[in-house]
Each structure stands twice: as C-alpha cells, then as structure tokens.
Coordinates of N, CA and C and ligand atoms in Angstrom, one line a residue:
M184 N -12.3 -7.6 1.1 CA -10.8 -7.7 0.4 C -10.7 -7.5 -1.0
K185 N -9.7 -7.0 -1.8 CA -9.2 -6.9 -3.1 C -8.9 -7.3 -3.4
K186 N -9.1 -7.7 -4.6 CA -7.2 -9.0 -4.9 C -7.0 -8.0 -5.8
I187 N -5.5 -8.0 -5.9 CA -4.8 -7.5 -6.9 C -3.8 -8.5 -7.5
F188 N -4.1 -8.2 -9.0 CA -2.9 -9.3 -10.1 C -3.4 -10.4 -9.6
N189 N -2.7 -11.5 -9.7 CA -2.8 -12.5 -9.7 C -3.1 -13.8 -8.4
N190 N -2.3 -12.2 -7.1 CA -2.0 -13.1 -5.9 C -1.9 -12.5 -4.8
G191 N -2.0 -10.9 -5.6 CA -1.7 -9.9 -4.1 C -3.3 -9.3 -3.7
Y192 N -3.2 -8.4 -2.5 CA -4.7 -8.7 -2.0 C -4.8 -7.5 -1.2
V193 N -5.5 -6.2 -0.6 CA -5.8 -5.7 0.7 C -7.0 -5.9 1.0
R194 N -6.5 -5.7 2.9 CA -8.0 -6.3 3.2 C -7.9 -5.2 4.4
L195 N -9.1 -4.9 4.5 CA -9.5 -3.9 5.9 C -9.1 -4.7 7.2
V196 N -8.8 -4.9 7.7 CA -8.8 -6.1 9.0 C -9.3 -4.9 10.2
D197 N -9.5 -3.8 10.6 CA -10.6 -2.9 11.2 C -10.1 -1.7 11.3
T198 N -11.1 -1.2 11.8 CA -11.3 0.6 12.0 C -11.5 0.8 13.4
M199 N -10.9 2.5 13.4 CA -11.7 3.0 14.7 C -12.4 4.4 14.5
G200 N -13.4 4.2 14.7 CA -14.0 5.8 14.3 C -15.2 5.2 12.7
S201 N -15.9 6.8 12.8 CA -16.5 6.8 11.8 C -16.5 8.4 11.3
D202 N -17.2 8.8 9.8 CA -17.2 9.5 10.0 C -17.8 10.9 11.3
L203 N -18.4 10.0 12.0 CA -18.8 11.0 13.3 C -18.1 11.2 14.0
S204 N -17.0 10.4 14.0 CA -16.0 10.5 15.1 C -15.1 11.5 14.5
V205 N -15.1 12.6 13.6 CA -14.2 13.4 12.7 C -15.4 14.5 13.3
V206 N -16.5 14.1 13.3 CA -17.8 15.8 14.2 C -17.3 15.6 15.2
N207 N -17.2 14.6 16.4 CA -17.6 14.7 17.4 C -16.0 15.4 17.8
S208 N -14.7 14.8 17.2 CA -13.3 15.1 17.7 C -13.5 16.4 17.9
A209 N -14.2 17.5 16.3 CA -14.4 18.5 16.2 C -15.3 19.5 17.0
R210 N -15.8 19.1 17.5 CA -16.7 19.1 18.6 C -17.0 19.4 19.8
V211 N -15.8 18.7 19.9 CA -16.1 18.8 21.2 C -15.5 19.8 22.2
S212 N -14.6 21.1 21.1 CA -14.1 22.1 21.9 C -15.6 23.0 22.4
F213 N -16.1 22.8 22.0 CA -17.3 23.4 22.3 C -18.4 22.4 23.3
N214 N -17.7 21.2 23.5 CA -18.2 20.5 24.7 C -19.6 19.3 24.1
R215 N -19.6 19.7 22.6 CA -21.4 19.1 21.7 C -20.8 17.9 21.0
A216 N -21.4 17.5 21.2 CA -21.4 15.7 19.9 C -22.8 15.1 19.5
T217 N -22.9 14.5 18.3 CA -24.3 14.2 18.0 C -24.2 12.7 17.9
E218 N -25.1 12.0 17.6 CA -25.4 10.8 17.5 C -25.2 10.1 16.0
T219 N -25.6 10.6 15.3 CA -25.9 10.7 13.6 C -25.6 11.6 12.6
L220 N -24.7 10.7 11.6 CA -24.6 12.4 10.8 C -25.1 13.2 10.2
R221 N -25.3 14.4 10.6 CA -26.8 15.4 9.7 C -26.1 16.0 8.5
P222 N -26.2 16.5 7.9 CA -25.9 17.8 6.8 C -25.0 18.4 7.2
E223 N -25.5 18.8 8.2 CA -24.7 20.0 8.7 C -23.2 19.9 9.3
D224 N -23.5 18.2 9.8 CA -22.3 17.5 10.4 C -21.5 17.4 8.9
E225 N -21.7 16.9 7.6 CA -21.0 17.0 6.3 C -20.2 18.1 6.1
K226 N -21.3 19.0 6.4 CA -20.7 20.4 5.5 C -19.3 21.2 7.0
L227 N -19.5 20.7 8.0 CA -18.3 20.8 8.5 C -17.1 19.8 8.4
I228 N -17.1 18.8 7.8 CA -16.1 18.0 7.4 C -15.7 18.6 6.3
A229 N -16.2 19.1 5.4 CA -15.6 19.7 4.5 C -15.1 20.8 4.8
Y230 N -15.3 22.0 5.7 CA -15.2 22.8 6.3 C -13.6 22.3 6.5
L231 N -13.8 21.8 7.3 CA -12.3 21.3 8.4 C -11.5 21.2 7.3
A232 N -11.8 19.8 6.3 CA -10.5 19.2 5.4 C -10.3 20.7 4.6
K233 N -11.2 21.9 3.9 CA -10.7 22.7 3.1 C -9.5 23.8 3.8
N234 N -9.8 23.9 5.1 CA -9.5 24.8 5.8 C -8.0 24.5 6.6
D235 N -7.6 23.0 6.5 CA -6.3 22.2 7.1 C -6.7 21.9 8.3
H236 N -7.9 22.0 9.2 CA -7.8 21.1 10.2 C -8.0 20.3 10.1
T237 N -7.0 19.9 10.3 CA -6.4 18.2 9.9 C -6.6 17.2 11.5
S238 N -6.9 18.1 12.7 CA -6.2 17.2 13.2 C -7.4 15.8 13.9
P239 N -8.8 16.7 13.7 CA -10.2 15.6 13.6 C -9.7 14.8 13.1
F240 N -9.7 14.4 11.5 CA -8.8 13.4 11.0 C -8.1 12.4 11.3
R241 N -7.9 12.4 12.6 CA -6.3 12.0 12.9 C -7.3 11.4 14.1
H242 N -8.5 11.2 14.6 CA -8.6 10.3 15.6 C -9.4 8.6 15.3
A243 N -9.9 9.0 13.4 CA -10.0 7.8 12.6 C -9.0 7.0 12.3
T244 N -9.1 5.6 12.2 CA -7.7 4.7 12.3 C -8.0 3.6 11.5
L245 N -7.1 3.3 10.4 CA -7.7 1.9 9.8 C -6.4 1.1 9.6
Q246 N -6.6 -0.3 9.8 CA -5.5 -1.9 9.9 C -6.2 -2.3 8.6
F247 N -5.1 -2.2 7.7 CA -4.9 -2.7 6.2 C -4.2 -4.5 6.6
E248 N -4.6 -5.4 5.9 CA -3.1 -6.3 5.6 C -3.0 -6.0 4.0
V249 N -1.9 -6.1 3.7 CA -1.5 -6.2 2.6 C -0.5 -7.2 2.0
Y250 N -0.6 -8.0 0.8 CA 0.2 -8.9 0.3 C 0.1 -8.5 -0.9
A251 N 1.7 -8.2 -1.5 CA 2.0 -6.9 -2.1 C 3.7 -7.6 -2.8
P252 N 4.5 -6.9 -4.2 CA 5.4 -7.6 -4.2 C 6.6 -6.2 -3.2
L253 N 7.8 -6.7 -2.9 CA 8.2 -6.5 -2.6 C 9.0 -4.4 -2.9
M254 N 8.9 -4.4 -4.2 CA 8.8 -3.1 -4.8 C 7.5 -2.2 -4.0
V255 N 6.7 -2.7 -4.5 CA 5.4 -2.0 -3.6 C 5.8 -2.2 -2.1
A256 N 6.1 -2.6 -1.6 CA 6.0 -2.6 0.4 C 7.2 -1.6 0.2
R257 N 8.1 -1.3 -0.1 CA 9.3 -0.4 0.1 C 8.8 0.9 -0.3
Q258 N 8.1 1.3 -1.5 CA 7.3 2.0 -1.7 C 6.4 2.8 -0.8
W259 N 5.7 1.8 -0.2 CA 4.3 2.2 0.5 C 5.3 3.1 2.5
W260 N 6.5 2.2 2.9 CA 7.1 1.9 3.9 C 7.3 4.0 4.2
K261 N 7.4 4.6 3.1 CA 7.6 5.7 3.1 C 6.9 6.6 3.7
Y262 N 5.3 6.1 3.6 CA 4.6 7.1 4.5 C 4.4 6.8 6.3
I263 N 5.3 7.8 6.7 CA 6.1 7.3 8.2 C 5.1 8.3 8.7
I264 N 4.5 9.8 8.5 CA 4.0 10.4 9.6 C 2.1 9.9 9.2
G265 N 1.6 9.7 10.1 CA 0.4 9.1 10.8 C -0.1 8.1 10.6
S266 N 0.9 6.9 10.0 CA 0.8 5.5 10.3 C 1.9 4.9 11.7
S267 N 1.2 4.4 12.3 CA 1.8 3.8 13.6 C 3.1 3.2 13.6
H268 N 4.1 3.2 12.2 CA 5.5 2.3 11.9 C 6.2 3.7 12.1
Q269 N 5.6 5.1 12.7 CA 6.4 6.3 12.5 C 7.2 5.8 14.4
D270 N 8.4 6.6 14.5 CA 9.2 6.4 15.6 C 8.6 6.2 16.6
P271 N 8.3 4.8 17.3 CA 9.4 4.0 17.5 C 9.4 3.1 16.9
F272 N 8.6 3.1 15.5 CA 8.8 2.0 14.5 C 7.6 0.7 15.3
T273 N 6.5 1.0 15.7 CA 5.8 0.4 16.8 C 5.0 -0.7 15.5
A274 N 4.3 -0.6 14.8 CA 3.2 -1.2 14.0 C 3.3 -1.7 12.7
W275 N 4.2 -2.0 12.1 CA 4.6 -2.6 10.6 C 5.0 -3.7 10.9
N276 N 4.5 -4.8 11.0 CA 4.7 -5.8 11.0 C 4.7 -6.7 9.4
E277 N 5.2 -7.6 9.1 CA 5.8 -8.2 8.0 C 6.4 -9.5 8.1
S278 N 5.7 -10.1 7.2 CA 6.1 -11.7 7.2 C 7.8 -12.0 7.1
S279 N 8.4 -12.1 7.7 CA 10.2 -12.7 7.7 C 10.0 -13.7 7.0
R280 N 11.5 -13.4 6.2 CA 11.9 -14.6 5.6 C 13.2 -15.4 6.4
R281 N 13.3 -14.9 7.6 CA 13.8 -15.6 8.3 C 13.9 -17.1 8.6
Y282 N 12.4 -17.5 8.8 CA 12.0 -18.2 9.2 C 11.0 -18.8 8.3
V283 N 11.3 -18.9 6.9 CA 10.6 -20.2 6.0 C 8.9 -20.9 7.0
T284 N 8.3 -19.3 6.7 CA 7.0 -19.7 7.3 C 5.6 -19.8 6.3
E285 N 6.0 -19.9 5.4 CA 4.8 -19.8 4.1 C 5.9 -20.0 2.8
E286 N 4.9 -20.6 1.5 CA 5.5 -20.6 0.1 C 5.6 -19.5 -0.4
I287 N 6.8 -19.4 -1.0 CA 7.3 -18.8 -1.9 C 6.2 -18.4 -3.1
E288 N 6.2 -17.0 -3.0 CA 5.4 -16.5 -4.2 C 6.1 -15.5 -5.1
F289 N 5.5 -15.3 -5.9 CA 6.0 -14.1 -6.7 C 5.2 -13.1 -7.5
Y290 N 5.5 -11.7 -7.9 CA 4.8 -11.0 -9.0 C 5.0 -11.3 -10.0
I291 N 4.2 -12.2 -11.0 CA 4.9 -12.3 -12.5 C 4.2 -11.4 -13.2
P292 N 4.0 -10.6 -14.2 CA 3.4 -9.6 -14.4 C 2.6 -11.0 -16.4
K293 N 1.6 -10.5 -16.7 CA 1.5 -11.8 -17.8 C 2.1 -11.3 -19.1
V294 N 2.4 -11.7 -20.0 CA 2.3 -11.3 -21.6 C 2.3 -10.2 -21.7
T295 N 1.0 -9.7 -21.5 CA 0.7 -8.6 -22.2 C 0.5 -7.6 -21.2
D296 N 1.7 -7.5 -20.4 CA 1.5 -6.5 -18.9 C 2.8 -5.9 -18.6
W297 N 4.0 -6.2 -19.9 CA 5.4 -5.2 -20.2 C 5.2 -4.5 -20.7
R298 N 5.8 -3.1 -20.0 CA 5.5 -2.1 -20.1 C 6.5 -0.9 -20.8
S299 N 7.0 -0.5 -21.6 CA 7.7 0.2 -22.3 C 7.9 1.7 -21.1
K300 N 9.6 1.9 -21.5 CA 10.2 3.1 -20.9 C 9.3 4.1 -21.6
P301 N 9.4 5.2 -20.4 CA 8.1 6.2 -20.8 C 9.0 7.4 -22.0
E302 N 8.3 8.2 -23.0 CA 9.2 9.1 -23.6 C 9.9 10.0 -23.2
N303 N 8.9 10.6 -22.1 CA 10.0 12.5 -22.0 C 9.6 12.6 -20.3
S304 N 9.7 11.5 -19.6 CA 9.7 11.4 -18.3 C 11.4 10.1 -17.9
K305 N 11.7 10.6 -17.0 CA 12.9 9.3 -16.4 C 11.8 8.4 -15.1
Q306 N 10.8 8.9 -15.1 CA 10.0 7.7 -14.3 C 9.0 7.3 -14.6
G307 N 8.2 6.1 -14.6 CA 7.5 5.8 -15.4 C 7.6 4.9 -16.1
S308 N 6.0 4.7 -16.7 CA 6.3 3.5 -17.8 C 5.6 4.2 -18.6
G309 N 6.0 3.9 -20.5 CA 4.7 4.4 -21.5 C 4.1 2.9 -21.7
P310 N 3.5 3.3 -23.4 CA 2.4 1.8 -23.5 C 3.3 0.4 -23.5
N311 N 1.7 -0.2 -23.5 CA 2.6 -1.5 -22.8 C 3.2 -2.6 -24.2
L312 N 3.9 -3.4 -24.3 CA 4.8 -4.0 -25.4 C 4.3 -4.2 -26.4
D313 N 4.5 -4.7 -27.4 CA 4.0 -6.3 -28.0 C 4.3 -8.0 -27.3
E314 N 3.6 -8.4 -27.9 CA 3.5 -9.9 -27.2 C 4.8 -10.4 -26.9
K315 N 5.5 -10.5 -28.6 CA 6.8 -10.8 -28.6 C 7.8 -10.1 -27.8
I316 N 8.0 -9.3 -27.6 CA 8.5 -8.8 -25.6 C 8.5 -9.4 -25.1
G317 N 6.9 -9.1 -24.3 CA 6.8 -9.5 -23.3 C 6.6 -10.8 -23.3
G318 N 6.6 -11.5 -24.2 CA 6.7 -13.1 -23.8 C 8.2 -13.6 -23.9
E319 N 8.9 -12.9 -24.3 CA 10.4 -13.1 -23.8 C 10.8 -12.7 -22.5
A320 N 10.3 -11.2 -22.2 CA 10.7 -10.8 -20.9 C 10.0 -12.1 -20.2
L321 N 8.7 -12.2 -20.2 CA 8.3 -13.7 -19.0 C 8.8 -14.7 -18.8
D322 N 9.1 -15.0 -20.1 CA 9.8 -16.3 -20.0 C 11.6 -16.0 -20.2
R323 N 11.6 -15.3 -19.7 CA 13.5 -14.3 -18.8 C 13.2 -14.5 -17.4
L324 N 12.1 -14.2 -16.9 CA 11.7 -13.7 -15.6 C 11.4 -15.3 -15.0
L325 N 10.3 -16.1 -15.8 CA 10.6 -17.2 -14.7 C 12.0 -18.3 -15.0
D326 N 12.3 -18.2 -15.9 CA 13.8 -18.7 -16.0 C 14.8 -18.6 -14.9
Q327 N 15.0 -16.9 -14.4 CA 15.5 -16.7 -13.8 C 14.6 -17.1 -11.9
I328 N 13.7 -17.3 -11.8 CA 13.1 -17.1 -10.5 C 13.6 -19.3 -10.5
K329 N 13.3 -19.5 -11.7 CA 13.6 -21.2 -11.9 C 14.6 -21.5 -11.3
S330 N 15.8 -20.4 -11.8 CA 17.5 -20.9 -11.1 C 17.4 -20.4 -9.5
G331 N 16.9 -19.5 -9.4 CA 17.2 -18.8 -8.0 C 17.0 -19.8 -6.9
M332 N 15.2 -20.4 -7.5 CA 14.8 -21.4 -6.2 C 15.4 -22.6 -6.5
E333 N 16.2 -23.3 -7.0 CA 16.8 -24.3 -7.1 C 18.1 -24.0 -5.9
N334 N 18.3 -22.9 -6.6 CA 19.6 -22.5 -5.4 C 19.2 -22.4 -4.1
Y335 N 18.2 -22.0 -4.0 CA 17.7 -21.2 -2.9 C 17.4 -22.8 -1.6
N336 N 16.5 -23.5 -3.0 CA 16.1 -24.8 -2.3 C 17.4 -25.7 -1.8
W337 N 18.9 -25.8 -2.6 CA 20.1 -26.3 -2.6 C 20.5 -26.0 -1.3
A338 N 20.4 -24.6 -1.0 CA 20.6 -24.3 0.4 C 20.6 -24.5 1.8
I339 N 18.9 -25.0 1.4 CA 18.1 -25.3 2.5 C 18.6 -26.7 2.5
D340 N 18.4 -27.3 2.1 CA 18.7 -28.8 1.9 C 20.2 -29.5 2.2
S341 N 20.9 -28.1 2.0 CA 22.2 -28.7 2.4 C 22.7 -28.0 3.8
G342 N 21.2 -27.5 4.8 CA 21.8 -26.7 6.1 C 21.7 -25.8 6.3
I343 N 22.1 -25.1 5.2 CA 22.2 -23.4 5.3 C 21.2 -22.8 6.2
A344 N 21.4 -21.9 7.2 CA 20.5 -21.1 7.7 C 19.3 -20.7 6.7
T345 N 18.3 -20.8 7.1 CA 16.9 -20.0 6.4 C 17.5 -18.5 6.5
E346 N 17.8 -17.8 7.4 CA 18.2 -16.1 7.1 C 18.8 -15.6 6.2
Q347 N 20.0 -16.3 6.0 CA 21.0 -16.9 5.0 C 21.0 -17.5 3.7
A348 N 19.9 -18.4 3.5 CA 20.1 -19.2 2.4 C 18.7 -18.2 1.3
R349 N 18.4 -17.1 2.1 CA 17.3 -16.4 1.4 C 17.9 -15.2 0.4
L350 N 19.2 -15.0 0.5 CA 20.3 -14.2 -0.5 C 19.9 -14.8 -1.9
F351 N 19.1 -16.3 -2.2 CA 19.1 -17.0 -2.9 C 17.7 -16.8 -3.4
I352 N 17.0 -16.4 -3.0 CA 15.8 -15.8 -3.2 C 15.9 -14.9 -4.7
P353 N 15.3 -15.5 -6.3 CA 15.3 -15.0 -6.8 C 14.4 -13.4 -7.0
S354 N 14.6 -12.5 -7.7 CA 13.7 -11.4 -8.4 C 13.0 -10.6 -7.0
A355 N 13.5 -10.4 -6.2 CA 13.6 -9.6 -4.9 C 12.4 -8.8 -4.8
Y356 N 12.6 -8.0 -6.0 CA 11.3 -6.9 -5.8 C 10.5 -7.7 -6.2
G357 N 9.8 -8.4 -7.2 CA 8.7 -9.3 -6.8 C 8.2 -10.3 -6.2
L358 N 9.1 -10.4 -5.1 CA 8.8 -11.2 -4.0 C 7.6 -10.6 -3.4
M359 N 6.7 -11.7 -3.1 CA 5.3 -11.4 -2.5 C 5.3 -10.9 -0.6
V360 N 5.3 -9.9 -0.2 CA 5.5 -10.2 1.0 C 4.1 -9.4 2.0
R361 N 4.0 -10.0 3.4 CA 2.7 -10.0 3.4 C 2.6 -8.6 5.0
W362 N 2.1 -7.7 5.2 CA 2.3 -7.0 6.4 C 0.6 -6.8 6.3
Y363 N 0.9 -5.9 7.7 CA 0.2 -5.2 8.1 C 0.2 -3.5 8.6
W364 N -0.9 -2.8 7.8 CA -0.7 -1.3 8.4 C -1.6 -0.5 8.8
T365 N -1.4 0.6 10.0 CA -2.6 0.9 10.6 C -2.3 2.6 10.8
V366 N -2.9 3.3 10.1 CA -2.6 4.3 9.8 C -4.1 5.6 10.2
S367 N -3.8 6.4 10.1 CA -4.9 7.6 10.5 C -5.2 7.9 9.6
L368 N -6.2 8.1 9.2 CA -7.6 8.5 8.2 C -6.5 9.9 7.2
Q369 N -6.1 10.7 8.0 CA -5.6 12.0 7.7 C -4.0 10.8 6.4
G370 N -3.6 10.0 6.7 CA -2.5 9.5 6.9 C -2.8 8.7 5.1
V371 N -3.8 7.6 5.7 CA -4.4 7.2 4.2 C -4.7 8.7 3.0
A372 N -5.2 9.6 3.4 CA -5.6 10.4 2.5 C -4.3 10.5 2.1
H373 N -3.5 11.1 2.3 CA -2.1 11.7 2.2 C -1.3 10.7 1.3
F374 N -1.5 9.4 1.3 CA -1.3 7.8 0.8 C -1.3 8.5 -0.8
L375 N -3.1 8.0 0.0 CA -3.8 8.0 -1.4 C -3.6 9.2 -2.8
Q376 N -3.3 10.6 -2.2 CA -2.9 11.7 -2.9 C -2.0 11.5 -4.1
Q377 N -0.6 10.8 -3.0 CA 0.5 10.4 -4.2 C 1.0 9.4 -4.8
R378 N -0.1 8.2 -4.3 CA -0.1 7.2 -5.0 C -1.4 7.0 -6.3
T379 N -2.0 7.4 -5.6 CA -3.3 7.3 -7.4 C -2.8 8.1 -8.2
D380 N -2.0 8.6 -8.2 CA -1.5 9.8 -9.0 C -0.8 8.9 -10.3
D381 N -0.7 9.5 -11.4 CA -0.2 9.3 -12.3 C 1.6 8.8 -12.6
H382 N 1.7 10.0 -11.5 CA 3.5 9.7 -11.4 C 4.1 8.2 -11.0
A383 N 3.0 7.8 -10.2 CA 2.9 6.6 -8.9 C 3.1 5.6 -10.0
Q384 N 4.1 4.4 -9.8 CA 4.4 2.9 -10.5 C 2.6 2.4 -10.6
F385 N 2.3 1.8 -11.5 CA 1.3 1.3 -11.7 C 0.6 0.4 -10.9
E386 N 2.1 -0.6 -10.6 CA 1.7 -1.5 -9.3 C 1.1 -0.6 -7.9
I387 N 1.6 0.6 -7.6 CA 1.3 0.4 -6.2 C 0.0 1.5 -6.4
R388 N -0.6 2.0 -7.6 CA -1.7 2.9 -8.1 C -2.4 1.8 -8.1
E389 N -2.4 0.2 -8.2 CA -3.4 -0.5 -8.3 C -3.7 -1.1 -6.4
Y390 N -2.8 -1.1 -5.9 CA -2.7 -1.1 -4.7 C -3.2 0.1 -3.6
A391 N -3.2 1.2 -4.3 CA -3.8 2.0 -3.2 C -5.6 2.6 -4.0
Q392 N -5.9 1.9 -5.3 CA -7.4 2.1 -5.5 C -7.8 1.3 -4.7
A393 N -7.5 0.1 -4.5 CA -8.1 -0.8 -3.4 C -8.2 -0.1 -2.0
V394 N -7.1 0.3 -1.2 CA -7.3 1.1 -0.3 C -8.2 2.2 -0.4
K395 N -8.2 2.8 -1.1 CA -9.6 3.8 -1.5 C -10.5 3.3 -1.4
E396 N -10.7 2.1 -1.8 CA -12.8 1.6 -1.6 C -12.5 1.2 -0.5
L397 N -11.9 0.7 -0.1 CA -12.0 0.1 1.5 C -12.4 1.0 2.3
A398 N -11.5 2.2 2.4 CA -11.5 3.5 3.0 C -12.8 4.1 2.6
K399 N -13.2 4.0 2.0 CA -14.5 4.9 1.5 C -15.6 4.1 1.8
E400 N -15.5 2.8 2.6 CA -16.9 2.2 2.4 C -16.9 2.8 4.5
K401 N -16.0 2.9 4.8 CA -15.8 3.7 6.4 C -16.1 4.9 6.8
F402 N -15.5 5.5 5.6 CA -15.3 7.2 5.7 C -15.9 7.5 5.3
P403 N -17.3 7.8 4.2 CA -17.4 8.3 2.6 C -17.1 9.5 2.8
V404 N -18.0 10.6 3.9 CA -17.6 11.9 3.6 C -16.5 12.2 3.8
S405 N -15.8 11.5 4.9 CA -14.0 12.7 5.7 C -13.4 11.9 4.3
L406 N -13.2 11.2 3.9 CA -12.3 11.2 2.5 C -12.2 11.6 1.7
D407 N -13.5 11.6 1.3 CA -13.8 12.3 -0.4 C -13.8 13.9 0.0
A408 N -13.8 14.5 1.3 CA -13.5 15.5 2.2 C -11.9 16.1 1.9
L409 N -11.0 14.6 2.5 CA -9.6 15.1 2.2 C -9.0 15.2 0.7
L410 N -10.0 14.3 0.2 CA -9.2 14.3 -1.3 C -9.5 14.9 -2.3
N411 N -10.5 16.2 -2.0 CA -11.1 17.1 -2.4 C -9.7 18.3 -2.3
H412 N -9.8 18.5 -1.1 CA -8.9 19.4 -0.6 C -7.3 19.3 0.1
L413 N -7.1 18.1 -0.4 CA -5.0 18.1 0.2 C -4.8 18.9 -0.8
Ligands
FAD294 C1 6.0 9.6 -7.4 C2 7.1 9.0 -6.9 C3 8.2 9.4 -6.4 C4 9.1 9.1 -6.2 N1 10.7 8.7 -5.9 C5 11.6 8.5 -5.2 C6 12.7 7.9 -4.8 O1 13.2 8.2 -6.1 N2 13.5 7.8 -3.9 C7 13.2 8.3 -2.7 O2 13.8 7.4 -1.6 N3 11.6 8.3 -2.6 C8 11.0 8.4 -3.4 N4 9.5 8.8 -3.0 C9 9.1 8.7 -2.0 C10 8.6 10.2 -1.6 O3 10.4 11.0 -1.2 C11 8.3 10.8 0.0 O4 8.8 9.7 1.2 C12 7.1 9.5 -0.2 O5 6.3 9.9 -1.0 C13 6.4 9.5 1.2 O6 5.7 11.2 1.8 P1 5.9 12.1 2.6 O7 7.2 12.2 3.0 O8 5.3 13.0 2.2 O9 4.8 11.2 3.5 P2 4.7 11.3 4.8 O10 6.3 10.7 5.7 O11 3.6 10.4 6.0 O12 4.9 12.7 5.7 C14 3.6 13.5 5.7 C15 3.8 14.9 5.6 O13 4.7 14.8 6.4 C16 5.2 16.3 6.9 N5 6.6 15.7 7.2 C17 7.1 14.8 7.1 N6 8.2 14.6 7.9 C18 8.3 16.0 8.0 C19 9.3 16.6 9.0 N7 10.3 15.7 9.3 N8 9.6 17.9 9.0 C20 8.4 18.4 9.0 N9 7.3 17.9 8.2 C21 7.5 16.8 8.1 C22 5.2 16.6 5.2 O14 4.3 17.5 5.2 C23 5.0 15.3 4.8 O15 4.3 15.8 3.4 C24 8.8 8.8 -4.1 C25 7.4 9.3 -4.4 C26 6.7 9.4 -5.3 C27 4.9 9.8 -5.3

C-alpha cells in the first residue's frame, strides 16, 4: 500500500497475468508459449508497444483500491476505455454517503501546501504561497468544515435521511472517498501518461505515481515498454 498525504492511499488488491502473459497472448498467433521471461521476450514486448500492437497488454489486469479526495475521483473516473467501469459501468464501486458507513474525513492541505495561481496558464498551480496566506487558508477551510459538520450532525440528529443530510457535508471536493478500480495494463499506462504529466493537478499526480510504482512491481517490462512508446 502507498500512503498519500495525511489519510489517502492506493492499494493493489489483485492482478491477473504478468509480463509473460503479454508475451504469450502475442505468441498464441503461432501457437507458442513460454514459461519464463527470456531476453527475446522482452524484445517482443518492446516491439509490441512501439508498433501499437496493444491488444496483448489488455490480457493483464490490475485491481486497485483508492482512498482519495472527491476532486481526484472525478478526474480518475474519466478513464473509461480499458477500465471495467465502461458501459455497462459494472466495476467501479465506491463508498456511499447514502448509508453513513464510516467516519467522514477530508483532505486538508498543510500550512505550507497552498499553491499560487500559475502565471502563464489557465490550469495548474504556481509556486507554494507563504505561510501567512497558507495559515489563513487552512483556518478558513477548517472553519468551513466545522460549521458544515455541525449542520450535518444536526440534520442526522433531527431525523433527516442520510442521503439528504449529506447536502450539508462541507468541502465536497476534499471529502475522502474510497473505490475499487479494475483496469487493463494498457489502461493503466494511458492513465499514467496523462496523470503523471505536469499538466495534471498535483494531487492526482501523487496518486498516479503510487499507481505507477505498484503496477511496476508486477509488470516491470510491459509497463516500461508502454510508457516509453505511448
Ligand atoms: C490536464 C488535463 C485537463 C483536463 N481537463 C478537463 C476539463 O476541463 N473538463 C473535462 O471534462 N475533462 C478534462 N480532462 C479529461 C479528459 O478530457 C479525458 O476525459 C481524460 O483525460 C480521459 O482520457 P481519455 O478520454 O483519453 O481516456 P479513456 O476514456 O480511457 O479513452 C482512452 C482512449 O480510447 C480512445 N477512445 C475513447 N473513446 C473513444 C471513442 N468514442 N471513439 C474513438 N476512440 C475513443 C481514445 O484514443 C482515448 O484516448 C482533462 C484531462 C487532463 C489530463
């Protein structure tokens, strides 16, 4: 498991296949298979990635559990192709606030973590701000969370349905949510290509880095090949 920020994480729950299954999926055309990964197999993987023969990479599958702020979940959800939450949307499962099942937590940047607006770009962030602004931002965020949570608890105590009381949950973008993501190795590589890039928001970049490290432990040759050539 890779921890992210104060309370988030990415955990690799399960995998199907290995670098070898990429090779054997490709070699089935010739009715051949190998049991150990040889140097010529590594060359084949590189060739497949370089020449966009991507289907063998879709026989390798990874399942992650992610605990992240809602703003990160919304960005992640957009990766539909190669993730098994594509139509009919069967394999994205997320904790539900209709049934208050666990403690409410938030992503709260530290005093030194508040970033400035970028100078020459409409998206992203510039350098970190000084602690005076950071301290005030943190105080204001904590105040907002406190008052929202008071309203939420009042609504629950007053007998309002939890599925509606959640309207009071503050800082929805920072609300921590947990989900399972099952995805092909090619889907992982596409996600990493976009979300480890500087254009992606800092927070999702941290999660993407964790996904990369976990995926690399299981598919070192194939993931490298895909990332070098996508
Ligand atoms: C820096 C950044 C900023 C972004 N800003 C915004 C934003 O402001 N608003 C917003 O809504 N989204 C935004 N996005 C999300 C972006 O538009 C994509 O939805 C997201 O990156 C997922 O990428 P994808 O569609 O390639 O992934 P997937 O859905 O997984 O698709 C993978 C690939 O499959 C192919 N494919 C998918 N669907 C089709 C199709 N119908 N026909 C043919 N080929 C297909 C394409 O080659 C595609 O790249 C942003 C993404 C990034 C990285």
